Amino acid sequence: MSQTSEIMRSWARYLIFFQYIGTKYSGAVKVPPHQLCKKGVQDHLEDAIRALKPINQVSLSVSSRTDTGVHALCNSAHFDLQRRNDMPPFSENVFVDALNFYLKSEQIRVNRAHRVPDHFHARYCAQSRTYVYRIALRTSHRSLLPLTESNLCWTLPNAELDVGAMREAAALLVGVHDFSSFRAVNSDMPFKSPVRTLNVASIQRGDSFAQSHFHREIPFWELTFTSKSFLYKQVRRMAGALVGVGQGRLSVPQLKEVLEARDSLAFPQALAAPAHGLFLTQVDYKETDLQHSPQTSEESSSGNSED
């Protein structure tokens, strides 16, 4: 057996789906070494993978770069792993159990893992991402929530929202638009097109995790957004604008004017929703992109694959 074949027997590319409570992390991606602050979720995932003692350098490519304080029920990332002494790759179930063992002190868990083709990329192969924004009404402060909801929703003192107006406004956001007004300024801004296709913008009733056990009823609403990709802080700005419509602080025609302005400065100040109510709930891929074939890996390693 050739040296290349031996390497390929012990080497594998994995896609993992993982969840986290984002309160104590600086976001989904790793923190630069010179920043002496709390770590990103990626830092802890890479530490867990290194604990398995691979011989290659560990580096994750995260599909969705959630901000500080944002949570996920299903984010994803891919990475390569080569085991020592030509040992075969971990099976998916064993790999998930091993990673979660090393993550047990963190509010991060790996949901599942897949062996994927060598050319697979978690970020660029993603077909859609879904975010859910959770709102609790009749609650003037987070301290009035059940502990199971602490830092997991946006608390509003309103007894109710004008959901009809919110749905009318949400319909204006669906489709292909220049979302410049709904993105925050960052270093990537000059290099990314502001045009995005928003497939879903819906408002529906939600539930508290302790709904049937808490001493008072708290109405919950969920705002759901689905797109192939989003701009920086686009979801939080859309959520905040829709809540503003529901509160009567912003009219439906005014929201349309903000969208059509195509200018980040046109977005009303202090209207963006806070990070702690936002959950990344789903990252979707084509089933065919997830199908791993050992033969494909061998062809790729010998330079015979088509790009």
PDB file of C-alpha atoms in Angstrom:
ATOM      1  CA  MET A   1       0.000   0.000   0.000  1.00  0.00           C
ATOM      2  CA  SER A   2       1.360   3.456  -0.953  1.00  0.00           C
ATOM      3  CA  GLN A   3       2.103   6.117   1.649  1.00  0.00           C
ATOM      4  CA  THR A   4      -0.670   8.275   0.163  1.00  0.00           C
ATOM      5  CA  SER A   5      -3.205   5.465   0.557  1.00  0.00           C
ATOM      6  CA  GLU A   6      -2.148   4.923   4.169  1.00  0.00           C
ATOM      7  CA  ILE A   7      -2.662   8.616   4.912  1.00  0.00           C
ATOM      8  CA  MET A   8      -6.070   8.578   3.270  1.00  0.00           C
ATOM      9  CA  ARG A   9      -7.164   5.597   5.373  1.00  0.00           C
ATOM     10  CA  SER A  10      -6.659   7.639   8.568  1.00  0.00           C
ATOM     11  CA  TRP A  11      -7.769  11.037   7.224  1.00  0.00           C
ATOM     12  CA  ALA A  12     -11.375  12.276   7.005  1.00  0.00           C
ATOM     13  CA  ARG A  13     -13.390  15.429   6.499  1.00  0.00           C
ATOM     14  CA  TYR A  14     -16.295  15.816   8.923  1.00  0.00           C
ATOM     15  CA  LEU A  15     -19.334  18.041   9.026  1.00  0.00           C
ATOM     16  CA  ILE A  16     -20.681  18.611  12.533  1.00  0.00           C
ATOM     17  CA  PHE A  17     -23.951  20.207  13.611  1.00  0.00           C
ATOM     18  CA  PHE A  18     -23.767  21.812  17.033  1.00  0.00           C
ATOM     19  CA  GLN A  19     -25.833  23.852  19.485  1.00  0.00           C
ATOM     20  CA  TYR A  20     -24.902  26.422  22.106  1.00  0.00           C
ATOM     21  CA  ILE A  21     -26.224  29.018  24.508  1.00  0.00           C
ATOM     22  CA  GLY A  22     -24.335  32.080  23.291  1.00  0.00           C
ATOM     23  CA  THR A  23     -24.488  34.208  26.444  1.00  0.00           C
ATOM     24  CA  LYS A  24     -20.916  33.582  27.635  1.00  0.00           C
ATOM     25  CA  TYR A  25     -19.230  33.386  24.226  1.00  0.00           C
ATOM     26  CA  SER A  26     -17.886  36.093  21.947  1.00  0.00           C
ATOM     27  CA  GLY A  27     -19.773  34.607  19.001  1.00  0.00           C
ATOM     28  CA  ALA A  28     -19.583  31.492  16.862  1.00  0.00           C
ATOM     29  CA  VAL A  29     -16.109  31.997  15.377  1.00  0.00           C
ATOM     30  CA  LYS A  30     -12.772  31.959  17.149  1.00  0.00           C
ATOM     31  CA  VAL A  31     -11.279  34.983  18.851  1.00  0.00           C
ATOM     32  CA  PRO A  32      -7.905  36.339  17.604  1.00  0.00           C
ATOM     33  CA  PRO A  33      -5.098  35.355  20.021  1.00  0.00           C
ATOM     34  CA  HIS A  34      -4.276  38.987  20.892  1.00  0.00           C
ATOM     35  CA  GLN A  35      -7.802  39.621  22.193  1.00  0.00           C
ATOM     36  CA  LEU A  36      -7.902  38.856  25.920  1.00  0.00           C
ATOM     37  CA  CYS A  37     -11.649  38.360  26.221  1.00  0.00           C
ATOM     38  CA  LYS A  38     -14.106  35.482  26.302  1.00  0.00           C
ATOM     39  CA  LYS A  39     -13.620  32.805  23.672  1.00  0.00           C
ATOM     40  CA  GLY A  40     -15.761  31.997  20.673  1.00  0.00           C
ATOM     41  CA  VAL A  41     -17.649  28.710  20.283  1.00  0.00           C
ATOM     42  CA  GLN A  42     -15.144  27.666  17.607  1.00  0.00           C
ATOM     43  CA  ASP A  43     -12.269  27.952  20.114  1.00  0.00           C
ATOM     44  CA  HIS A  44     -13.913  25.397  22.408  1.00  0.00           C
ATOM     45  CA  LEU A  45     -14.836  23.037  19.561  1.00  0.00           C
ATOM     46  CA  GLU A  46     -11.256  23.075  18.273  1.00  0.00           C
ATOM     47  CA  ASP A  47      -9.941  22.407  21.790  1.00  0.00           C
ATOM     48  CA  ALA A  48     -12.237  19.365  22.023  1.00  0.00           C
ATOM     49  CA  ILE A  49     -11.020  18.051  18.662  1.00  0.00           C
ATOM     50  CA  ARG A  50      -7.371  18.551  19.684  1.00  0.00           C
ATOM     51  CA  ALA A  51      -8.054  16.480  22.804  1.00  0.00           C
ATOM     52  CA  LEU A  52      -8.523  13.511  20.426  1.00  0.00           C
ATOM     53  CA  LYS A  53      -4.850  13.960  19.464  1.00  0.00           C
ATOM     54  CA  PRO A  54      -5.029  14.207  15.663  1.00  0.00           C
ATOM     55  CA  ILE A  55      -1.704  14.624  13.860  1.00  0.00           C
ATOM     56  CA  ASN A  56      -2.931  17.429  11.605  1.00  0.00           C
ATOM     57  CA  GLN A  57      -3.538  21.045  12.574  1.00  0.00           C
ATOM     58  CA  VAL A  58      -7.176  21.541  13.610  1.00  0.00           C
ATOM     59  CA  SER A  59      -9.088  24.348  11.911  1.00  0.00           C
ATOM     60  CA  LEU A  60     -12.877  24.616  11.646  1.00  0.00           C
ATOM     61  CA  SER A  61     -14.798  26.398   8.902  1.00  0.00           C
ATOM     62  CA  VAL A  62     -18.044  27.549  10.539  1.00  0.00           C
ATOM     63  CA  SER A  63     -21.092  27.959   8.311  1.00  0.00           C
ATOM     64  CA  SER A  64     -22.844  30.769  10.187  1.00  0.00           C
ATOM     65  CA  ARG A  65     -21.020  33.464  12.141  1.00  0.00           C
ATOM     66  CA  THR A  66     -23.452  34.343  14.898  1.00  0.00           C
ATOM     67  CA  ASP A  67     -22.703  37.388  17.069  1.00  0.00           C
ATOM     68  CA  THR A  68     -21.892  37.627  20.763  1.00  0.00           C
ATOM     69  CA  GLY A  69     -24.930  36.557  22.793  1.00  0.00           C
ATOM     70  CA  VAL A  70     -26.758  34.871  19.886  1.00  0.00           C
ATOM     71  CA  HIS A  71     -27.707  31.213  20.405  1.00  0.00           C
ATOM     72  CA  ALA A  72     -27.914  28.209  18.086  1.00  0.00           C
ATOM     73  CA  LEU A  73     -29.884  24.994  18.083  1.00  0.00           C
ATOM     74  CA  CYS A  74     -28.159  24.005  14.857  1.00  0.00           C
ATOM     75  CA  ASN A  75     -25.011  25.652  13.518  1.00  0.00           C
ATOM     76  CA  SER A  76     -22.520  23.674  11.442  1.00  0.00           C
ATOM     77  CA  ALA A  77     -18.823  23.470  10.590  1.00  0.00           C
ATOM     78  CA  HIS A  78     -16.440  21.241   8.661  1.00  0.00           C
ATOM     79  CA  PHE A  79     -12.844  20.246   9.404  1.00  0.00           C
ATOM     80  CA  ASP A  80     -10.274  17.612   8.535  1.00  0.00           C
ATOM     81  CA  LEU A  81      -8.940  15.051  10.986  1.00  0.00           C
ATOM     82  CA  GLN A  82      -6.121  12.532  10.631  1.00  0.00           C
ATOM     83  CA  ARG A  83      -5.575   9.954  13.353  1.00  0.00           C
ATOM     84  CA  ARG A  84      -2.241   8.646  14.583  1.00  0.00           C
ATOM     85  CA  ASN A  85      -0.659   5.325  13.617  1.00  0.00           C
ATOM     86  CA  ASP A  86      -2.838   4.945  10.515  1.00  0.00           C
ATOM     87  CA  MET A  87      -5.908   4.330  12.636  1.00  0.00           C
ATOM     88  CA  PRO A  88      -9.170   4.495  10.642  1.00  0.00           C
ATOM     89  CA  PRO A  89     -11.402   7.577  10.966  1.00  0.00           C
ATOM     90  CA  PHE A  90     -13.803   7.755  13.892  1.00  0.00           C
ATOM     91  CA  SER A  91     -17.343   6.581  13.240  1.00  0.00           C
ATOM     92  CA  GLU A  92     -19.862   9.430  13.428  1.00  0.00           C
ATOM     93  CA  ASN A  93     -21.493   8.286  16.682  1.00  0.00           C
ATOM     94  CA  VAL A  94     -18.208   7.655  18.490  1.00  0.00           C
ATOM     95  CA  PHE A  95     -16.935  11.023  17.304  1.00  0.00           C
ATOM     96  CA  VAL A  96     -20.002  12.897  18.640  1.00  0.00           C
ATOM     97  CA  ASP A  97     -19.734  11.173  22.037  1.00  0.00           C
ATOM     98  CA  ALA A  98     -16.005  11.930  22.279  1.00  0.00           C
ATOM     99  CA  LEU A  99     -16.408  15.625  21.453  1.00  0.00           C
ATOM    100  CA  ASN A 100     -19.274  16.060  23.898  1.00  0.00           C
ATOM    101  CA  PHE A 101     -17.175  14.426  26.631  1.00  0.00           C
ATOM    102  CA  TYR A 102     -14.584  17.183  26.256  1.00  0.00           C
ATOM    103  CA  LEU A 103     -17.271  19.892  25.955  1.00  0.00           C
ATOM    104  CA  LYS A 104     -19.186  18.883  29.070  1.00  0.00           C
ATOM    105  CA  SER A 105     -18.115  21.975  31.064  1.00  0.00           C
ATOM    106  CA  GLU A 106     -19.349  24.299  28.282  1.00  0.00           C
ATOM    107  CA  GLN A 107     -22.822  25.244  27.081  1.00  0.00           C
ATOM    108  CA  ILE A 108     -21.965  23.691  23.716  1.00  0.00           C
ATOM    109  CA  ARG A 109     -23.029  20.292  22.400  1.00  0.00           C
ATOM    110  CA  VAL A 110     -22.451  18.472  19.122  1.00  0.00           C
ATOM    111  CA  ASN A 111     -25.763  17.179  17.752  1.00  0.00           C
ATOM    112  CA  ARG A 112     -24.462  14.915  15.002  1.00  0.00           C
ATOM    113  CA  ALA A 113     -21.563  14.356  12.611  1.00  0.00           C
ATOM    114  CA  HIS A 114     -21.199  13.258   8.980  1.00  0.00           C
ATOM    115  CA  ARG A 115     -18.257  12.078   6.909  1.00  0.00           C
ATOM    116  CA  VAL A 116     -18.391  14.305   3.839  1.00  0.00           C
ATOM    117  CA  PRO A 117     -16.500  14.525   0.533  1.00  0.00           C
ATOM    118  CA  ASP A 118     -13.074  16.173   0.498  1.00  0.00           C
ATOM    119  CA  HIS A 119     -14.365  19.187  -1.447  1.00  0.00           C
ATOM    120  CA  PHE A 120     -17.311  19.856   0.873  1.00  0.00           C
ATOM    121  CA  HIS A 121     -17.457  23.320   2.508  1.00  0.00           C
ATOM    122  CA  ALA A 122     -19.851  23.987   5.401  1.00  0.00           C
ATOM    123  CA  ARG A 123     -20.306  27.660   4.572  1.00  0.00           C
ATOM    124  CA  TYR A 124     -20.471  27.656   0.781  1.00  0.00           C
ATOM    125  CA  CYS A 125     -22.460  24.422   0.374  1.00  0.00           C
ATOM    126  CA  ALA A 126     -25.236  25.621   2.708  1.00  0.00           C
ATOM    127  CA  GLN A 127     -28.530  26.002   0.818  1.00  0.00           C
ATOM    128  CA  SER A 128     -30.370  27.990   3.490  1.00  0.00           C
ATOM    129  CA  ARG A 129     -30.164  29.241   7.064  1.00  0.00           C
ATOM    130  CA  THR A 130     -33.130  29.768   9.395  1.00  0.00           C
ATOM    131  CA  TYR A 131     -33.188  32.102  12.381  1.00  0.00           C
ATOM    132  CA  VAL A 132     -35.943  32.421  14.979  1.00  0.00           C
ATOM    133  CA  TYR A 133     -36.289  35.531  17.122  1.00  0.00           C
ATOM    134  CA  ARG A 134     -38.163  34.994  20.426  1.00  0.00           C
ATOM    135  CA  ILE A 135     -40.175  37.740  22.153  1.00  0.00           C
ATOM    136  CA  ALA A 136     -41.858  37.691  25.585  1.00  0.00           C
ATOM    137  CA  LEU A 137     -44.660  40.207  26.231  1.00  0.00           C
ATOM    138  CA  ARG A 138     -46.043  41.663  29.491  1.00  0.00           C
ATOM    139  CA  THR A 139     -42.548  41.489  30.986  1.00  0.00           C
ATOM    140  CA  SER A 140     -40.755  44.717  31.817  1.00  0.00           C
ATOM    141  CA  HIS A 141     -37.473  43.091  32.847  1.00  0.00           C
ATOM    142  CA  ARG A 142     -35.654  39.785  32.311  1.00  0.00           C
ATOM    143  CA  SER A 143     -35.667  39.143  36.061  1.00  0.00           C
ATOM    144  CA  LEU A 144     -39.437  38.528  35.797  1.00  0.00           C
ATOM    145  CA  LEU A 145     -38.948  35.569  33.472  1.00  0.00           C
ATOM    146  CA  PRO A 146     -38.693  31.939  34.568  1.00  0.00           C
ATOM    147  CA  LEU A 147     -35.038  30.975  34.860  1.00  0.00           C
ATOM    148  CA  THR A 148     -35.444  28.660  31.877  1.00  0.00           C
ATOM    149  CA  GLU A 149     -35.929  31.773  29.716  1.00  0.00           C
ATOM    150  CA  SER A 150     -33.124  33.911  31.133  1.00  0.00           C
ATOM    151  CA  ASN A 151     -31.142  35.502  28.274  1.00  0.00           C
ATOM    152  CA  LEU A 152     -33.139  33.457  25.743  1.00  0.00           C
ATOM    153  CA  CYS A 153     -35.741  36.008  24.613  1.00  0.00           C
ATOM    154  CA  TRP A 154     -36.406  39.744  24.288  1.00  0.00           C
ATOM    155  CA  THR A 155     -38.688  40.988  27.061  1.00  0.00           C
ATOM    156  CA  LEU A 156     -41.206  43.730  26.200  1.00  0.00           C
ATOM    157  CA  PRO A 157     -43.661  45.459  28.554  1.00  0.00           C
ATOM    158  CA  ASN A 158     -46.348  45.556  25.847  1.00  0.00           C
ATOM    159  CA  ALA A 159     -49.516  43.611  26.583  1.00  0.00           C
ATOM    160  CA  GLU A 160     -49.849  42.910  22.877  1.00  0.00           C
ATOM    161  CA  LEU A 161     -48.393  43.742  19.466  1.00  0.00           C
ATOM    162  CA  ASP A 162     -50.195  44.649  16.246  1.00  0.00           C
ATOM    163  CA  VAL A 163     -49.374  41.313  14.629  1.00  0.00           C
ATOM    164  CA  GLY A 164     -51.453  42.095  11.532  1.00  0.00           C
ATOM    165  CA  ALA A 165     -49.317  45.152  10.785  1.00  0.00           C
ATOM    166  CA  MET A 166     -46.155  43.153  11.520  1.00  0.00           C
ATOM    167  CA  ARG A 167     -47.166  40.484   9.010  1.00  0.00           C
ATOM    168  CA  GLU A 168     -47.945  43.148   6.418  1.00  0.00           C
ATOM    169  CA  ALA A 169     -44.500  44.645   6.975  1.00  0.00           C
ATOM    170  CA  ALA A 170     -42.821  41.214   6.898  1.00  0.00           C
ATOM    171  CA  ALA A 171     -44.360  40.532   3.478  1.00  0.00           C
ATOM    172  CA  LEU A 172     -42.498  43.605   2.142  1.00  0.00           C
ATOM    173  CA  LEU A 173     -39.174  42.018   3.148  1.00  0.00           C
ATOM    174  CA  VAL A 174     -39.758  38.672   1.408  1.00  0.00           C
ATOM    175  CA  GLY A 175     -38.127  38.262  -1.997  1.00  0.00           C
ATOM    176  CA  VAL A 176     -35.010  39.667  -3.653  1.00  0.00           C
ATOM    177  CA  HIS A 177     -33.987  43.052  -2.252  1.00  0.00           C
ATOM    178  CA  ASP A 178     -31.028  45.297  -1.640  1.00  0.00           C
ATOM    179  CA  PHE A 179     -30.915  45.028   2.168  1.00  0.00           C
ATOM    180  CA  SER A 180     -28.291  47.769   2.661  1.00  0.00           C
ATOM    181  CA  SER A 181     -30.570  49.524   5.168  1.00  0.00           C
ATOM    182  CA  PHE A 182     -30.727  46.364   7.282  1.00  0.00           C
ATOM    183  CA  ARG A 183     -27.024  45.658   7.586  1.00  0.00           C
ATOM    184  CA  ALA A 184     -24.689  47.111  10.155  1.00  0.00           C
ATOM    185  CA  VAL A 185     -21.360  48.584   9.137  1.00  0.00           C
ATOM    186  CA  ASN A 186     -18.372  46.240   9.395  1.00  0.00           C
ATOM    187  CA  SER A 187     -15.058  45.570   7.650  1.00  0.00           C
ATOM    188  CA  ASP A 188     -16.622  43.156   5.108  1.00  0.00           C
ATOM    189  CA  MET A 189     -19.128  45.747   3.899  1.00  0.00           C
ATOM    190  CA  PRO A 190     -17.245  46.922   0.752  1.00  0.00           C
ATOM    191  CA  PHE A 191     -16.732  43.343  -0.442  1.00  0.00           C
ATOM    192  CA  LYS A 192     -20.227  41.845  -0.071  1.00  0.00           C
ATOM    193  CA  SER A 193     -23.252  42.462  -2.231  1.00  0.00           C
ATOM    194  CA  PRO A 194     -26.195  43.778  -0.191  1.00  0.00           C
ATOM    195  CA  VAL A 195     -28.658  41.909  -2.406  1.00  0.00           C
ATOM    196  CA  ARG A 196     -30.217  38.909  -0.683  1.00  0.00           C
ATOM    197  CA  THR A 197     -33.241  36.674  -1.254  1.00  0.00           C
ATOM    198  CA  LEU A 198     -35.394  36.370   1.855  1.00  0.00           C
ATOM    199  CA  ASN A 199     -37.498  33.227   1.470  1.00  0.00           C
ATOM    200  CA  VAL A 200     -39.410  33.397   4.752  1.00  0.00           C
ATOM    201  CA  ALA A 201     -40.358  36.206   7.148  1.00  0.00           C
ATOM    202  CA  SER A 202     -43.148  34.968   9.408  1.00  0.00           C
ATOM    203  CA  ILE A 203     -44.647  35.827  12.786  1.00  0.00           C
ATOM    204  CA  GLN A 204     -46.344  33.173  14.894  1.00  0.00           C
ATOM    205  CA  ARG A 205     -47.129  32.448  18.529  1.00  0.00           C
ATOM    206  CA  GLY A 206     -44.383  30.808  20.545  1.00  0.00           C
ATOM    207  CA  ASP A 207     -44.105  29.007  23.873  1.00  0.00           C
ATOM    208  CA  SER A 208     -42.165  29.360  27.065  1.00  0.00           C
ATOM    209  CA  PHE A 209     -40.082  26.376  28.113  1.00  0.00           C
ATOM    210  CA  ALA A 210     -41.939  26.549  31.454  1.00  0.00           C
ATOM    211  CA  GLN A 211     -45.354  27.581  30.096  1.00  0.00           C
ATOM    212  CA  SER A 212     -47.474  25.146  32.103  1.00  0.00           C
ATOM    213  CA  HIS A 213     -45.492  25.437  35.348  1.00  0.00           C
ATOM    214  CA  PHE A 214     -44.794  29.146  35.878  1.00  0.00           C
ATOM    215  CA  HIS A 215     -46.961  31.244  38.208  1.00  0.00           C
ATOM    216  CA  ARG A 216     -48.124  33.649  35.498  1.00  0.00           C
ATOM    217  CA  GLU A 217     -48.834  33.457  31.791  1.00  0.00           C
ATOM    218  CA  ILE A 218     -46.299  35.120  29.484  1.00  0.00           C
ATOM    219  CA  PRO A 219     -47.311  35.509  25.825  1.00  0.00           C
ATOM    220  CA  PHE A 220     -44.484  34.538  23.445  1.00  0.00           C
ATOM    221  CA  TRP A 221     -44.076  35.343  19.764  1.00  0.00           C
ATOM    222  CA  GLU A 222     -41.541  34.014  17.291  1.00  0.00           C
ATOM    223  CA  LEU A 223     -40.241  35.779  14.190  1.00  0.00           C
ATOM    224  CA  THR A 224     -38.769  33.339  11.654  1.00  0.00           C
ATOM    225  CA  PHE A 225     -36.427  34.287   8.801  1.00  0.00           C
ATOM    226  CA  THR A 226     -34.991  31.966   6.126  1.00  0.00           C
ATOM    227  CA  SER A 227     -32.464  32.839   3.423  1.00  0.00           C
ATOM    228  CA  LYS A 228     -29.423  31.304   1.801  1.00  0.00           C
ATOM    229  CA  SER A 229     -27.338  33.944   3.574  1.00  0.00           C
ATOM    230  CA  PHE A 230     -27.751  37.109   5.601  1.00  0.00           C
ATOM    231  CA  LEU A 231     -25.845  40.360   5.935  1.00  0.00           C
ATOM    232  CA  TYR A 232     -24.141  41.442   9.161  1.00  0.00           C
ATOM    233  CA  LYS A 233     -26.848  41.937  11.838  1.00  0.00           C
ATOM    234  CA  GLN A 234     -29.568  41.833   9.159  1.00  0.00           C
ATOM    235  CA  VAL A 235     -31.808  39.480  11.146  1.00  0.00           C
ATOM    236  CA  ARG A 236     -31.647  41.553  14.334  1.00  0.00           C
ATOM    237  CA  ARG A 237     -32.441  44.715  12.384  1.00  0.00           C
ATOM    238  CA  MET A 238     -35.392  43.092  10.607  1.00  0.00           C
ATOM    239  CA  ALA A 239     -36.696  41.701  13.896  1.00  0.00           C
ATOM    240  CA  GLY A 240     -36.369  45.075  15.609  1.00  0.00           C
ATOM    241  CA  ALA A 241     -38.100  46.875  12.755  1.00  0.00           C
ATOM    242  CA  LEU A 242     -41.022  44.429  12.765  1.00  0.00           C
ATOM    243  CA  VAL A 243     -41.402  44.791  16.534  1.00  0.00           C
ATOM    244  CA  GLY A 244     -41.300  48.571  16.032  1.00  0.00           C
ATOM    245  CA  VAL A 245     -44.221  48.207  13.615  1.00  0.00           C
ATOM    246  CA  GLY A 246     -46.063  46.034  16.130  1.00  0.00           C
ATOM    247  CA  GLN A 247     -45.565  48.674  18.822  1.00  0.00           C
ATOM    248  CA  GLY A 248     -46.672  51.541  16.567  1.00  0.00           C
ATOM    249  CA  ARG A 249     -43.225  53.164  16.641  1.00  0.00           C
ATOM    250  CA  LEU A 250     -42.807  52.540  12.907  1.00  0.00           C
ATOM    251  CA  SER A 251     -45.548  52.377  10.267  1.00  0.00           C
ATOM    252  CA  VAL A 252     -45.633  49.869   7.416  1.00  0.00           C
ATOM    253  CA  PRO A 253     -45.021  52.660   4.824  1.00  0.00           C
ATOM    254  CA  GLN A 254     -42.066  53.878   6.914  1.00  0.00           C
ATOM    255  CA  LEU A 255     -40.542  50.396   6.960  1.00  0.00           C
ATOM    256  CA  LYS A 256     -40.928  50.286   3.172  1.00  0.00           C
ATOM    257  CA  GLU A 257     -39.129  53.641   2.938  1.00  0.00           C
ATOM    258  CA  VAL A 258     -36.272  52.298   5.076  1.00  0.00           C
ATOM    259  CA  LEU A 259     -35.925  49.251   2.808  1.00  0.00           C
ATOM    260  CA  GLU A 260     -36.009  51.347  -0.357  1.00  0.00           C
ATOM    261  CA  ALA A 261     -33.449  53.831   0.972  1.00  0.00           C
ATOM    262  CA  ARG A 262     -30.717  51.141   0.605  1.00  0.00           C
ATOM    263  CA  ASP A 263     -28.587  52.942   3.150  1.00  0.00           C
ATOM    264  CA  SER A 264     -27.470  51.559   6.526  1.00  0.00           C
ATOM    265  CA  LEU A 265     -27.795  55.074   7.971  1.00  0.00           C
ATOM    266  CA  ALA A 266     -31.520  55.091   7.081  1.00  0.00           C
ATOM    267  CA  PHE A 267     -32.223  52.454   9.730  1.00  0.00           C
ATOM    268  CA  PRO A 268     -33.711  54.121  12.842  1.00  0.00           C
ATOM    269  CA  GLN A 269     -31.293  54.323  15.760  1.00  0.00           C
ATOM    270  CA  ALA A 270     -31.760  51.915  18.682  1.00  0.00           C
ATOM    271  CA  LEU A 271     -34.347  49.865  16.785  1.00  0.00           C
ATOM    272  CA  ALA A 272     -32.251  46.710  16.280  1.00  0.00           C
ATOM    273  CA  ALA A 273     -33.350  43.769  18.433  1.00  0.00           C
ATOM    274  CA  PRO A 274     -30.889  42.625  21.140  1.00  0.00           C
ATOM    275  CA  ALA A 275     -28.755  39.553  20.529  1.00  0.00           C
ATOM    276  CA  HIS A 276     -30.101  37.364  23.340  1.00  0.00           C
ATOM    277  CA  GLY A 277     -33.480  36.687  21.685  1.00  0.00           C
ATOM    278  CA  LEU A 278     -31.996  35.249  18.499  1.00  0.00           C
ATOM    279  CA  PHE A 279     -31.520  31.550  17.677  1.00  0.00           C
ATOM    280  CA  LEU A 280     -29.980  29.973  14.595  1.00  0.00           C
ATOM    281  CA  THR A 281     -32.246  26.934  14.246  1.00  0.00           C
ATOM    282  CA  GLN A 282     -31.324  25.296  10.966  1.00  0.00           C
ATOM    283  CA  VAL A 283     -28.617  25.078   8.285  1.00  0.00           C
ATOM    284  CA  ASP A 284     -29.720  23.046   5.265  1.00  0.00           C
ATOM    285  CA  TYR A 285     -27.643  21.151   2.704  1.00  0.00           C
ATOM    286  CA  LYS A 286     -28.375  19.039  -0.345  1.00  0.00           C
ATOM    287  CA  GLU A 287     -28.334  15.363   0.547  1.00  0.00           C
ATOM    288  CA  THR A 288     -26.092  14.692  -2.446  1.00  0.00           C
ATOM    289  CA  ASP A 289     -23.471  17.105  -1.052  1.00  0.00           C
ATOM    290  CA  LEU A 290     -23.307  15.101   2.182  1.00  0.00           C
ATOM    291  CA  GLN A 291     -22.759  11.711   0.549  1.00  0.00           C
ATOM    292  CA  HIS A 292     -19.242  10.492   1.218  1.00  0.00           C
ATOM    293  CA  SER A 293     -17.617   7.941  -1.043  1.00  0.00           C
ATOM    294  CA  PRO A 294     -14.220   6.401  -0.159  1.00  0.00           C
ATOM    295  CA  GLN A 295     -13.553   6.035  -3.883  1.00  0.00           C
ATOM    296  CA  THR A 296     -14.098   9.753  -4.379  1.00  0.00           C
ATOM    297  CA  SER A 297     -11.577  10.541  -1.641  1.00  0.00           C
ATOM    298  CA  GLU A 298      -8.952   8.301  -3.238  1.00  0.00           C
ATOM    299  CA  GLU A 299      -9.497   9.894  -6.672  1.00  0.00           C
ATOM    300  CA  SER A 300      -9.267  13.357  -5.132  1.00  0.00           C
ATOM    301  CA  SER A 301      -5.992  12.498  -3.397  1.00  0.00           C
ATOM    302  CA  SER A 302      -4.456  11.211  -6.647  1.00  0.00           C
ATOM    303  CA  GLY A 303      -5.351  14.419  -8.502  1.00  0.00           C
ATOM    304  CA  ASN A 304      -8.008  12.871 -10.751  1.00  0.00           C
ATOM    305  CA  SER A 305     -11.001  14.756  -9.373  1.00  0.00           C
ATOM    306  CA  GLU A 306     -12.849  17.361 -11.397  1.00  0.00           C
ATOM    307  CA  ASP A 307     -13.226  20.775  -9.789  1.00  0.00           C
TER     308      ASP A 307
END
